[in-house]
Amino acid sequence: MAEVTCFVALPFVAADDGIAAGEPVECFSPNAAMMRAEALSRKEGHVGAVAFSRSGDPATGDFSDTMVIRKFGDVPDDLSAL
């Protein structure tokens, strides 16, 4: 299978031990991910959000590192686990 690029908006919520990731939302473009992340960051209960992309082969599970498009509000400094 060919390499694909996924665009994602990921909200963050306050947790007992800091900030936790919420439910990711897959988007059709980098701009859509950025707009969705901004909207999610303003949603009640959310403290921030990030728009990011990843490229890879879903058939093999091999993906490149996450590329952050934009951060909104409070998000963890280390996003390497995305």
Short mmCIF file of C-alpha atoms in Angstrom, two decimals:
data_model
loop_
_atom_site.label_atom_id
_atom_site.label_comp_id
_atom_site.label_asym_id
_atom_site.label_seq_id
_atom_site.Cartn_x
_atom_site.Cartn_y
_atom_site.Cartn_z
CA MET A 1 0.00 0.00 0.00
CA ALA A 2 1.16 3.54 -0.68
CA GLU A 3 2.22 6.01 1.96
CA VAL A 4 -0.59 8.19 3.31
CA THR A 5 -0.61 11.36 5.39
CA CYS A 6 -3.11 11.67 8.23
CA PHE A 7 -4.10 15.05 9.66
CA VAL A 8 -5.38 15.05 13.23
CA ALA A 9 -6.79 17.48 15.80
CA LEU A 10 -6.17 16.30 19.36
CA PRO A 11 -7.74 18.01 22.38
CA PHE A 12 -6.25 17.97 25.88
CA VAL A 13 -8.11 17.92 29.19
CA ALA A 14 -7.04 18.56 32.76
CA ALA A 15 -6.20 15.37 34.65
CA ASP A 16 -5.19 14.57 38.22
CA ASP A 17 -1.56 14.25 37.17
CA GLY A 18 -1.45 17.15 34.68
CA ILE A 19 -2.82 17.18 31.15
CA ALA A 20 -4.24 14.15 29.30
CA ALA A 21 -5.04 13.64 25.63
CA GLY A 22 -8.68 13.54 24.63
CA GLU A 23 -10.30 11.84 21.64
CA PRO A 24 -8.41 12.50 18.37
CA VAL A 25 -10.33 13.75 15.33
CA GLU A 26 -9.03 12.82 11.86
CA CYS A 27 -9.29 15.68 9.34
CA PHE A 28 -9.00 15.88 5.56
CA SER A 29 -6.33 18.61 5.34
CA PRO A 30 -3.78 20.51 7.45
CA ASN A 31 -6.04 23.57 7.47
CA ALA A 32 -9.04 21.53 8.60
CA ALA A 33 -6.96 19.99 11.41
CA MET A 34 -5.81 23.44 12.51
CA MET A 35 -9.35 24.85 12.49
CA ARG A 36 -10.72 21.84 14.38
CA ALA A 37 -7.91 21.99 16.97
CA GLU A 38 -8.62 25.67 17.59
CA ALA A 39 -12.33 24.95 18.07
CA LEU A 40 -11.57 22.00 20.37
CA SER A 41 -9.23 24.14 22.48
CA ARG A 42 -12.16 26.48 23.24
CA LYS A 43 -14.62 23.71 24.08
CA GLU A 44 -15.71 23.47 27.72
CA GLY A 45 -13.59 20.99 29.63
CA HIS A 46 -10.64 21.23 27.24
CA VAL A 47 -7.47 23.10 28.20
CA GLY A 48 -5.87 23.07 24.76
CA ALA A 49 -5.44 21.20 21.50
CA VAL A 50 -2.86 20.46 18.84
CA ALA A 51 -3.10 19.91 15.08
CA PHE A 52 -0.56 17.45 13.69
CA SER A 53 0.18 15.14 10.79
CA ARG A 54 1.83 11.76 10.37
CA SER A 55 2.86 9.99 7.18
CA GLY A 56 3.33 6.29 6.73
CA ASP A 57 2.08 2.95 5.52
CA PRO A 58 -1.02 1.73 7.40
CA ALA A 59 -0.49 -1.81 6.10
CA THR A 60 2.87 -2.16 7.84
CA GLY A 61 2.27 0.29 10.69
CA ASP A 62 5.46 2.20 9.82
CA PHE A 63 4.90 5.91 10.38
CA SER A 64 7.24 8.89 10.46
CA ASP A 65 7.53 11.19 13.45
CA THR A 66 4.62 13.47 14.21
CA MET A 67 4.79 16.91 12.61
CA VAL A 68 3.05 19.56 14.74
CA ILE A 69 1.07 22.02 12.62
CA ARG A 70 -0.08 24.30 15.46
CA LYS A 71 -0.75 24.30 19.20
CA PHE A 72 -3.62 26.06 20.98
CA GLY A 73 -3.87 26.65 24.74
CA ASP A 74 -2.18 24.32 27.22
CA VAL A 75 -0.58 21.26 25.64
CA PRO A 76 2.31 19.12 26.88
CA ASP A 77 5.79 20.20 25.80
CA ASP A 78 6.69 16.63 24.88
CA LEU A 79 4.41 15.38 22.10
CA SER A 80 6.67 12.48 21.08
CA ALA A 81 4.08 9.94 22.23
CA LEU A 82 1.56 11.05 19.58
#
